[in-house]
Amino acid sequence: MMRITFIALLLLGTVMNSHAAVTLNFGDNVNILAAQSAQINTFSKSVTLPDGEQTLIVRFDAPNDPGSMNESQGRVISNAQILTFTASPNSHINLKTAIPLNANETQAAAKSPTFYLTDSQGKSIPFHAQPVSAASNKFGTDYAKLLPGAIQQPVAEVKEQDKAKAEVKTPSLSNLQTLYLQMSDEQKKEFLRWAISL
């Protein structure tokens, strides 16, 4: 009897967890830098989150001139923002921003990005947006450390870790080239977008 009860509770927990999952889809001009409750895949435009309060760090990220056929035109990014909202269980959410049509609109959107959060029916979901400090908007920032509840390590510990990382051998250029060449064209574009945006 005890075993049956345990199995029933386990199955109930599994069912409840599967229903609690939230799918967040984000538009082409949105770059999610960090999420409090999930790992971000650079090559995906969606992420699965648990239900409840969510915190994301996002920014506007678009080609310099969307109307141009030149793919090497560069990209324009905004300063990062922290978005906080509450996700309902088993919901599908869309996070979008402006879709500029030319270089002037891209520059304007990057200076003052506006984000839109909606449910699957297109109804707005309330959220709070807060800009990341100017000192944190720089090359190499670990945005996950800016999320609420992130543990800040003591300076001495960070220095020891940096020293240890310096002693680790960097992969050879030929290995990196091999990995890059194995990617699909779409993955290569996403990888380069990610690398340039850092």
C-alpha positions as a Python dict, from the first residue, in 0.01 Angstrom:
ca = {
    (1, 'M'): (0, 0, 0),
    (2, 'M'): (285, 236, 88),
    (3, 'R'): (451, 166, -248),
    (4, 'I'): (128, 244, -439),
    (5, 'T'): (88, 572, -247),
    (6, 'F'): (448, 670, -323),
    (7, 'I'): (406, 592, -696),
    (8, 'A'): (79, 790, -708),
    (9, 'L'): (247, 1091, -544),
    (10, 'L'): (541, 1067, -784),
    (11, 'L'): (310, 1054, -1087),
    (12, 'L'): (103, 1343, -952),
    (13, 'G'): (419, 1549, -907),
    (14, 'T'): (529, 1469, -1262),
    (15, 'V'): (192, 1567, -1407),
    (16, 'M'): (187, 1891, -1206),
    (17, 'N'): (540, 1979, -1316),
    (18, 'S'): (461, 1913, -1683),
    (19, 'H'): (159, 2144, -1663),
    (20, 'A'): (356, 2414, -1484),
    (21, 'A'): (606, 2459, -1769),
    (22, 'V'): (599, 2795, -1946),
    (23, 'T'): (722, 2842, -2303),
    (24, 'L'): (870, 3182, -2381),
    (25, 'N'): (922, 3264, -2749),
    (26, 'F'): (1121, 3574, -2834),
    (27, 'G'): (1146, 3772, -3155),
    (28, 'D'): (1438, 3811, -3394),
    (29, 'N'): (1533, 4150, -3250),
    (30, 'V'): (1535, 4029, -2889),
    (31, 'N'): (1846, 3885, -2728),
    (32, 'I'): (1802, 3715, -2388),
    (33, 'L'): (2132, 3748, -2202),
    (34, 'A'): (2033, 3563, -1883),
    (35, 'A'): (1731, 3407, -1713),
    (36, 'Q'): (1684, 3345, -1343),
    (37, 'S'): (1520, 3005, -1391),
    (38, 'A'): (1669, 2864, -1712),
    (39, 'Q'): (1978, 2818, -1923),
    (40, 'I'): (1974, 3018, -2247),
    (41, 'N'): (2061, 2842, -2574),
    (42, 'T'): (2229, 3085, -2814),
    (43, 'F'): (2084, 2904, -3116),
    (44, 'S'): (1722, 2892, -2997),
    (45, 'K'): (1447, 3156, -3004),
    (46, 'S'): (1250, 2995, -2722),
    (47, 'V'): (1312, 2891, -2364),
    (48, 'T'): (1118, 2679, -2113),
    (49, 'L'): (1062, 2837, -1773),
    (50, 'P'): (884, 2727, -1456),
    (51, 'D'): (566, 2914, -1368),
    (52, 'G'): (571, 3200, -1118),
    (53, 'E'): (787, 3511, -1095),
    (54, 'Q'): (1050, 3541, -1367),
    (55, 'T'): (1348, 3769, -1416),
    (56, 'L'): (1523, 3804, -1751),
    (57, 'I'): (1801, 4027, -1877),
    (58, 'V'): (1731, 4127, -2236),
    (59, 'R'): (1834, 4375, -2502),
    (60, 'F'): (1737, 4495, -2847),
    (61, 'D'): (1964, 4341, -3114),
    (62, 'A'): (1911, 4401, -3486),
    (63, 'P'): (2099, 4440, -3816),
    (64, 'N'): (2219, 4797, -3869),
    (65, 'D'): (2010, 4835, -4183),
    (66, 'P'): (1732, 4573, -4205),
    (67, 'G'): (1646, 4675, -4562),
    (68, 'S'): (1996, 4603, -4690),
    (69, 'M'): (2095, 4278, -4863),
    (70, 'N'): (2448, 4311, -4720),
    (71, 'E'): (2477, 4054, -4437),
    (72, 'S'): (2806, 4196, -4309),
    (73, 'Q'): (2657, 4536, -4228),
    (74, 'G'): (2702, 4493, -3852),
    (75, 'R'): (2448, 4494, -3573),
    (76, 'V'): (2308, 4755, -3338),
    (77, 'I'): (2239, 4662, -2976),
    (78, 'S'): (2079, 4845, -2687),
    (79, 'N'): (2184, 4859, -2326),
    (80, 'A'): (2051, 4562, -2130),
    (81, 'Q'): (1730, 4573, -1929),
    (82, 'I'): (1603, 4357, -1644),
    (83, 'L'): (1245, 4241, -1703),
    (84, 'T'): (1039, 4099, -1416),
    (85, 'F'): (697, 3938, -1466),
    (86, 'T'): (477, 3654, -1343),
    (87, 'A'): (414, 3355, -1570),
    (88, 'S'): (95, 3152, -1541),
    (89, 'P'): (127, 2769, -1536),
    (90, 'N'): (131, 2593, -1875),
    (91, 'S'): (130, 2920, -2069),
    (92, 'H'): (287, 3034, -2396),
    (93, 'I'): (441, 3381, -2384),
    (94, 'N'): (583, 3600, -2659),
    (95, 'L'): (850, 3864, -2601),
    (96, 'K'): (895, 4107, -2887),
    (97, 'T'): (1032, 4452, -2961),
    (98, 'A'): (1022, 4699, -3247),
    (99, 'I'): (1086, 4580, -3603),
    (100, 'P'): (1279, 4867, -3765),
    (101, 'L'): (1265, 4908, -4142),
    (102, 'N'): (1581, 5112, -4197),
    (103, 'A'): (1906, 5222, -4030),
    (104, 'N'): (1751, 5533, -3868),
    (105, 'E'): (1471, 5330, -3707),
    (106, 'T'): (1725, 5073, -3584),
    (107, 'Q'): (1937, 5341, -3415),
    (108, 'A'): (1627, 5495, -3253),
    (109, 'A'): (1503, 5156, -3127),
    (110, 'A'): (1845, 5075, -2980),
    (111, 'K'): (1860, 5406, -2791),
    (112, 'S'): (1521, 5353, -2632),
    (113, 'P'): (1401, 4993, -2674),
    (114, 'T'): (1040, 4903, -2603),
    (115, 'F'): (954, 4542, -2522),
    (116, 'Y'): (613, 4376, -2555),
    (117, 'L'): (512, 4071, -2351),
    (118, 'T'): (193, 3892, -2456),
    (119, 'D'): (17, 3562, -2402),
    (120, 'S'): (-90, 3320, -2678),
    (121, 'Q'): (-407, 3525, -2739),
    (122, 'G'): (-209, 3847, -2783),
    (123, 'K'): (-316, 3989, -2445),
    (124, 'S'): (-53, 4204, -2274),
    (125, 'I'): (122, 4061, -1970),
    (126, 'P'): (227, 4323, -1715),
    (127, 'F'): (600, 4346, -1644),
    (128, 'H'): (851, 4576, -1482),
    (129, 'A'): (1156, 4695, -1680),
    (130, 'Q'): (1470, 4832, -1520),
    (131, 'P'): (1790, 4931, -1705),
    (132, 'V'): (2112, 4753, -1615),
    (133, 'S'): (2371, 4996, -1477),
    (134, 'A'): (2593, 5161, -1736),
    (135, 'A'): (2903, 5007, -1574),
    (136, 'S'): (2763, 4658, -1642),
    (137, 'N'): (2692, 4721, -2011),
    (138, 'K'): (3034, 4631, -2140),
    (139, 'F'): (3219, 4361, -2330),
    (140, 'G'): (3255, 4036, -2134),
    (141, 'T'): (2988, 4104, -1870),
    (142, 'D'): (2851, 3790, -1702),
    (143, 'Y'): (2485, 3895, -1700),
    (144, 'A'): (2381, 3592, -1492),
    (145, 'K'): (2560, 3753, -1196),
    (146, 'L'): (2328, 4055, -1223),
    (147, 'L'): (2015, 3847, -1167),
    (148, 'P'): (1846, 3869, -826),
    (149, 'G'): (1986, 3611, -586),
    (150, 'A'): (2311, 3567, -781),
    (151, 'I'): (2596, 3499, -541),
    (152, 'Q'): (2878, 3749, -570),
    (153, 'Q'): (3208, 3580, -499),
    (154, 'P'): (3475, 3748, -286),
    (155, 'V'): (3747, 3921, -488),
    (156, 'A'): (4020, 3686, -359),
    (157, 'E'): (3820, 3381, -473),
    (158, 'V'): (3759, 3533, -817),
    (159, 'K'): (4132, 3601, -856),
    (160, 'E'): (4214, 3238, -770),
    (161, 'Q'): (3961, 3114, -1025),
    (162, 'D'): (4098, 3350, -1291),
    (163, 'K'): (4447, 3220, -1220),
    (164, 'A'): (4327, 2860, -1256),
    (165, 'K'): (4148, 2946, -1584),
    (166, 'A'): (4467, 3105, -1719),
    (167, 'E'): (4649, 2777, -1660),
    (168, 'V'): (4388, 2579, -1858),
    (169, 'K'): (4496, 2522, -2216),
    (170, 'T'): (4293, 2711, -2474),
    (171, 'P'): (4156, 2488, -2753),
    (172, 'S'): (4369, 2509, -3066),
    (173, 'L'): (4248, 2721, -3354),
    (174, 'S'): (4210, 2414, -3576),
    (175, 'N'): (3967, 2256, -3323),
    (176, 'L'): (3758, 2574, -3313),
    (177, 'Q'): (3756, 2589, -3693),
    (178, 'T'): (3642, 2226, -3712),
    (179, 'L'): (3352, 2292, -3473),
    (180, 'Y'): (3253, 2604, -3664),
    (181, 'L'): (3257, 2424, -3999),
    (182, 'Q'): (3029, 2151, -3859),
    (183, 'M'): (2755, 2407, -3788),
    (184, 'S'): (2466, 2470, -4024),
    (185, 'D'): (2446, 2809, -4198),
    (186, 'E'): (2181, 2924, -3951),
    (187, 'Q'): (2392, 2815, -3652),
    (188, 'K'): (2693, 2998, -3796),
    (189, 'K'): (2489, 3319, -3824),
    (190, 'E'): (2361, 3282, -3466),
    (191, 'F'): (2712, 3208, -3340),
    (192, 'L'): (2856, 3515, -3511),
    (193, 'R'): (2568, 3729, -3383),
    (194, 'W'): (2640, 3605, -3031),
    (195, 'A'): (3016, 3657, -3064),
    (196, 'I'): (2981, 4011, -3198),
    (197, 'S'): (2724, 4104, -2931),
    (198, 'L'): (2947, 4008, -2637),
}
